[in-house]
Every structure is written in structure tokens, then in C-alpha cells.
């Protein structure tokens, strides 16, 4: 049986009924992974032995439960046996973690990120560490310090970024689900371009303890899955307060699977006109508008709205995110982290050589911008002003959410672009995130859900919700998925 075609909840169901073993699920996905990797390159590290061992432990437990005459299905945790991939900027105990940077080439963390620990506790089996843009800076996964990942629907195209490996692994059937991080769109953009579901939870909903920091006021971890039900299960596993992350919200997380089938009748959905700019490809525009029309036929009340400060969001982001990155990346200095460059005479020279050898061009660019906007004389003009405009962007959302429960927009103005087409032009690469960045500035949750194909390439619908209201987001996404028939697809 081609188990790799099935979403996580189906695999868990078969395991609970004793129709397959965890080892069969893991082996089947490892076979698929080995067949697809030469073409896709989604993984920086395959955790083959670890995955088989984890699966073996689950099967032992099932045997014990059976012998004790217990109800296996009821006793197993919710993601038991489900193969997952982890973006390589999240710490995994004893398993290499590089953030796709040469500067962390030999780093093996002594601890698990909270999300990784929670997935383990939920029974998920870790297939490996997924490729990404170096330190999550990029929109195509071409900024990886190792190799680019390819789009499973068309390997001449990018999977999106920065969590491109996580999205491609799920789209190709190499894992049933994965984790990514989203600072300006890095979950939603690759989800959209790879035709899978991607959730950027509310800032603070999911612990970032053990996430290699990029922009600390923006970073958030979230899941990739092939359908919305799996997204809700993954959200259940990773959400909730963590005393190890001071920014994690101390509020209980609901059971996200509960409200899924409540429908969209009466939900007020706003369509912000600024998100359908002239750069939006006609095919994308049509797919997204068709999706909104379907939600309306299903009972949602749809109306146009405006987020007037949208056009400033990209500029604000490219001040705040690099500023925070320049501070966060100061620790890679050849002393605390990073292989130390040889031959330096002074300490300053050692830092400079280590960092020049370890960081790729995009990371260096961000550090230079960030250091500049934080330096004396420029701080007020750039950083402080950006913070003020960020408040205006956030207020736009507060205001529209007085009138609407959700907003619907494209995720990306275009479908997956050809590999190499934007690497020489950072600005055009930055523009891939026009529809996703404002959401990070505001801290609200959003989901990308597949809404059709244009010329064989997937398009994503972005639904944006109120702070901490992922339940409504997932419910609308689930309703759309059920009626559109767009869920659950795997790229052959
Ligand atoms: N593409 C954006 C950037 O390069 C967002 C990245 C992200 O969300 N991690 O900063």
C-alpha cells in the first residue's frame, strides 16, 4: 500500500485499528523519500535510524497494550506513527541543526525545541531536518548554504521559502506533515507554491524555545500538512504556553479539531482591495476570487474592505527584521557558535574572518542593513520610525476586525517562479512577500489553503484571522477544502 499518499489522521486511524504498524508507515515514507530526494532535495539530514527506532518504540507499546487487553486506539497519542519533517532552524537533540548555514555546519544541539518535544510526545516520528533559506532569510530556499530545494510539481521551479524543504517534503509525500517558521511569510508562501496547507499561528501561540532566532518580534512556528484536519491536529500538539519562552501567550489553546465542521454560515469575510494589486497574475487573481465566491455561496457574508497602510509594510519589515537579525546573529562569532576561522592575529580579525566565511551573501546583507538602521544617528530616522508605522499597520487590522471575522487574499501574487530567476535581484525576491508580511507585523494568525492550479502549478488562498482565533481560520479553511475538493493532493 502507498501509505505515503495518506494524510496523518488516516495513518493514525489505520495504526489505531491495527491495520498497519508504525514501522511499516516509517519504512514506506523512507522509501518514498529515497525515491524523491534526488529530484527534490527537501532534506539536509535524513533521520533514518532515529525514525525507525521511534516507530519501533510505538509498535512495542501497541504490543504491550494489546497484551494488557487495553483499547489501543484510545491509548495511543494523537499523532502516533505520523512521519514529520522539521525545518532545520529548530533544535533537535543529537540531530544536526544548521539553519541551512555553513556557520552551524557541525552544530548538534544538546536539547529539543519545545515544538519538537511536543511532537515527540504526541507520537510523531521524525524523518529528518528540512532545507530552508539560510537563517530563514529568503523566499525561494535558494539562499540555503547547501543546495536549493525544488518544487515537487515542477522541479525547474522554486518551492518558495524560506521553509521550502518543509513544504516540498509534505507535497511530495516524503512526510505527512512538517514544521516551518514564518517571520514574513515563510510558512504561507511555500505552502501556497507547493499546494499544501500552511498555518502561521498568532504571535505567542506556539513556543519558540529552541527556534534559531531571526526576527524575534515576528518569528512564529507553524505546521504544513496536506489537509486542514491534519493542520488542526498539529496545532493541537504544538500550541500552548511554555515557561521557557517569555513571549509565549499564557492562554489555554482550544482543541482545534472541534470547530472544524461548523461551516461558514454567517461568517463575515473581508476582501482587502490592497492585496489584489497590478502585480497579481490573472490566474492567481481568478483562483482566489473563485475561492471567495465559493465561501460566499456556502453562507459567508463577503464584503470589500481596506487596510490603508499595506503599501508601507514591506519597507517597515525590511528595517525591523534585519535590525533584529543583526542582534540575534551576533552570537555566531567563532567563540560561542561557529567553526573558528584560522590564521587571525587579533580577536576582531578572527570575528571578521569567521563571519565572512560562515555567512552567505543574503545573511551578510541583512546584518549590514540591520546594523545600519540601529546605529547612532540613524536609529530614530529608520528603526524608531519603522516601529511607529508598524503600529499603524497593526491598527488597520484592529479596525477591519471590528467589522469582519476573517480576511481573504492571495498568499503570493504569482505561482512558483523558475529557479534562478530572482536570485540576482533581491528586491524582486522581497516582493514575493507583499501579501504575507503585514500579517507578521500585526501578529495575527493566517493560513494558506490550496485553491486550485494554474498551468499545473498550485495557488494558495490566504485567510487571516483575529489574534488567537486560529479556530475560526481553520474552520473556514476546512469548509472551503471540503466543498472545493482541493485538499489532500500529493505531487507525483
Ligand atoms: N522572505 C522573507 C525574508 O526573507 C520572510 C522570511 C521568513 O518568513 N522567515 O525575510
mmCIF file of N, CA, C and O and ligand atoms in Angstrom, residues 87 133 135-139 143 161-163 181-187 189 214 219 317-318 321 362 366 429-430 433 437 440, ligand 1:
data_model
loop_
_atom_site.group_PDB
_atom_site.id
_atom_site.type_symbol
_atom_site.label_atom_id
_atom_site.label_comp_id
_atom_site.label_asym_id
_atom_site.label_seq_id
_atom_site.Cartn_x
_atom_site.Cartn_y
_atom_site.Cartn_z
ATOM 1 N N UNK A 87 11.863 21.834 10.102
ATOM 2 C CA UNK A 87 12.735 22.833 9.482
ATOM 3 C C UNK A 87 14.047 22.899 10.258
ATOM 4 O O UNK A 87 14.039 22.842 11.495
ATOM 5 N N UNK A 133 15.992 28.547 3.523
ATOM 6 C CA UNK A 133 16.935 29.627 3.272
ATOM 7 C C UNK A 133 17.778 29.812 4.533
ATOM 8 O O UNK A 133 17.290 29.618 5.652
ATOM 9 N N UNK A 135 19.272 30.799 7.746
ATOM 10 C CA UNK A 135 18.655 31.531 8.862
ATOM 11 C C UNK A 135 17.245 32.024 8.524
ATOM 12 O O UNK A 135 16.798 33.049 9.033
ATOM 13 N N UNK A 136 16.568 31.329 7.614
ATOM 14 C CA UNK A 136 15.183 31.635 7.225
ATOM 15 C C UNK A 136 15.054 32.959 6.482
ATOM 16 O O UNK A 136 13.986 33.561 6.436
ATOM 17 N N UNK A 137 16.157 33.415 5.864
ATOM 18 C CA UNK A 137 16.115 34.682 5.131
ATOM 19 C C UNK A 137 15.998 34.408 3.642
ATOM 20 O O UNK A 137 17.010 34.091 2.982
ATOM 21 N N UNK A 138 14.785 34.534 3.114
ATOM 22 C CA UNK A 138 14.589 34.318 1.695
ATOM 23 C C UNK A 138 13.177 33.872 1.395
ATOM 24 O O UNK A 138 12.371 33.656 2.305
ATOM 25 N N UNK A 139 12.869 33.734 0.107
ATOM 26 C CA UNK A 139 11.523 33.376 -0.327
ATOM 27 C C UNK A 139 11.534 32.229 -1.325
ATOM 28 O O UNK A 139 10.531 31.967 -1.977
ATOM 29 N N UNK A 143 18.602 30.501 -0.973
ATOM 30 C CA UNK A 143 19.644 31.052 -0.094
ATOM 31 C C UNK A 143 20.178 30.023 0.900
ATOM 32 O O UNK A 143 20.928 30.389 1.802
ATOM 33 N N UNK A 161 9.899 29.984 -0.080
ATOM 34 C CA UNK A 161 10.768 29.950 1.097
ATOM 35 C C UNK A 161 10.243 30.876 2.169
ATOM 36 O O UNK A 161 9.227 31.516 1.989
ATOM 37 N N UNK A 162 10.862 30.868 3.286
ATOM 38 C CA UNK A 162 12.114 30.174 3.494
ATOM 39 C C UNK A 162 11.961 28.697 3.868
ATOM 40 O O UNK A 162 12.919 27.934 3.725
ATOM 41 N N UNK A 163 10.762 28.257 4.283
ATOM 42 C CA UNK A 163 10.605 26.858 4.716
ATOM 43 C C UNK A 163 10.324 25.943 3.523
ATOM 44 O O UNK A 163 9.415 25.103 3.575
ATOM 45 N N UNK A 181 8.898 27.848 10.024
ATOM 46 C CA UNK A 181 8.790 29.089 10.796
ATOM 47 C C UNK A 181 8.450 30.205 9.822
ATOM 48 O O UNK A 181 8.781 30.123 8.638
ATOM 49 N N UNK A 182 7.750 31.214 10.336
ATOM 50 C CA UNK A 182 7.212 32.280 9.491
ATOM 51 C C UNK A 182 7.491 33.620 10.158
ATOM 52 O O UNK A 182 6.927 33.927 11.198
ATOM 53 N N UNK A 183 8.399 34.386 9.527
ATOM 54 C CA UNK A 183 8.784 35.699 10.049
ATOM 55 C C UNK A 183 8.146 36.785 9.195
ATOM 56 O O UNK A 183 7.760 37.842 9.697
ATOM 57 N N UNK A 184 8.016 36.480 7.879
ATOM 58 C CA UNK A 184 7.392 37.417 6.953
ATOM 59 C C UNK A 184 6.567 36.690 5.899
ATOM 60 O O UNK A 184 6.124 37.290 4.928
ATOM 61 N N UNK A 185 6.401 35.377 6.064
ATOM 62 C CA UNK A 185 5.634 34.615 5.074
ATOM 63 C C UNK A 185 6.187 33.225 4.832
ATOM 64 O O UNK A 185 5.684 32.466 3.993
ATOM 65 N N UNK A 186 7.213 32.862 5.562
ATOM 66 C CA UNK A 186 7.980 31.643 5.266
ATOM 67 C C UNK A 186 7.259 30.327 5.469
ATOM 68 O O UNK A 186 7.791 29.290 5.073
ATOM 69 N N UNK A 187 6.074 30.331 6.048
ATOM 70 C CA UNK A 187 5.248 29.116 6.021
ATOM 71 C C UNK A 187 4.238 29.238 4.883
ATOM 72 O O UNK A 187 4.094 28.339 4.050
ATOM 73 N N UNK A 189 4.007 31.208 2.155
ATOM 74 C CA UNK A 189 4.464 31.279 0.766
ATOM 75 C C UNK A 189 4.826 29.890 0.208
ATOM 76 O O UNK A 189 4.293 29.480 -0.828
ATOM 77 N N UNK A 214 15.483 34.674 14.263
ATOM 78 C CA UNK A 214 15.745 35.570 13.128
ATOM 79 C C UNK A 214 15.241 36.955 13.529
ATOM 80 O O UNK A 214 16.022 37.799 13.963
ATOM 81 N N UNK A 219 8.930 36.205 14.473
ATOM 82 C CA UNK A 219 9.042 34.749 14.263
ATOM 83 C C UNK A 219 7.879 33.981 14.895
ATOM 84 O O UNK A 219 7.523 34.237 16.052
ATOM 85 N N UNK A 317 9.109 46.164 7.347
ATOM 86 C CA UNK A 317 9.657 44.833 7.639
ATOM 87 C C UNK A 317 11.155 44.791 7.361
ATOM 88 O O UNK A 317 11.922 44.234 8.146
ATOM 89 N N UNK A 318 11.577 45.385 6.224
ATOM 90 C CA UNK A 318 12.999 45.315 5.866
ATOM 91 C C UNK A 318 13.859 46.310 6.647
ATOM 92 O O UNK A 318 15.044 46.472 6.356
ATOM 93 N N UNK A 321 13.035 43.578 10.628
ATOM 94 C CA UNK A 321 13.556 42.202 10.605
ATOM 95 C C UNK A 321 15.090 42.179 10.547
ATOM 96 O O UNK A 321 15.721 41.463 11.336
ATOM 97 N N UNK A 362 23.094 36.809 1.384
ATOM 98 C CA UNK A 362 21.849 37.430 1.854
ATOM 99 C C UNK A 362 21.918 37.716 3.360
ATOM 100 O O UNK A 362 21.487 38.768 3.830
ATOM 101 N N UNK A 366 21.612 41.363 5.243
ATOM 102 C CA UNK A 366 20.670 41.693 6.335
ATOM 103 C C UNK A 366 21.422 42.258 7.543
ATOM 104 O O UNK A 366 20.946 43.161 8.216
ATOM 105 N N UNK A 429 12.778 39.486 -5.197
ATOM 106 C CA UNK A 429 12.568 38.368 -4.264
ATOM 107 C C UNK A 429 11.753 38.854 -3.060
ATOM 108 O O UNK A 429 10.804 38.195 -2.635
ATOM 109 N N UNK A 430 12.096 40.023 -2.510
ATOM 110 C CA UNK A 430 11.384 40.563 -1.342
ATOM 111 C C UNK A 430 9.895 40.767 -1.654
ATOM 112 O O UNK A 430 9.034 40.608 -0.791
ATOM 113 N N UNK A 433 6.665 38.573 -0.879
ATOM 114 C CA UNK A 433 6.014 38.538 0.434
ATOM 115 C C UNK A 433 5.056 39.704 0.688
ATOM 116 O O UNK A 433 4.663 39.917 1.830
ATOM 117 N N UNK A 437 3.693 39.659 4.658
ATOM 118 C CA UNK A 437 4.448 40.415 5.668
ATOM 119 C C UNK A 437 3.575 41.252 6.613
ATOM 120 O O UNK A 437 3.828 41.281 7.829
ATOM 121 N N UNK A 440 2.537 39.399 9.776
ATOM 122 C CA UNK A 440 3.550 39.228 10.834
ATOM 123 C C UNK A 440 3.726 40.518 11.625
ATOM 124 O O UNK A 440 3.910 40.481 12.839
HETATM 125 N N1 LIG B 1 11.063 36.234 2.747
HETATM 126 C C1 LIG B 1 11.097 36.981 3.968
HETATM 127 C C2 LIG B 1 12.528 37.286 4.340
HETATM 128 O O1 LIG B 1 13.372 36.959 3.583
HETATM 129 C C3 LIG B 1 10.410 36.220 5.068
HETATM 130 C C4 LIG B 1 11.238 35.118 5.601
HETATM 131 C C5 LIG B 1 10.585 34.381 6.741
HETATM 132 O O2 LIG B 1 9.372 34.472 6.954
HETATM 133 N N2 LIG B 1 11.403 33.718 7.513
HETATM 134 O O3 LIG B 1 12.807 37.854 5.342
#
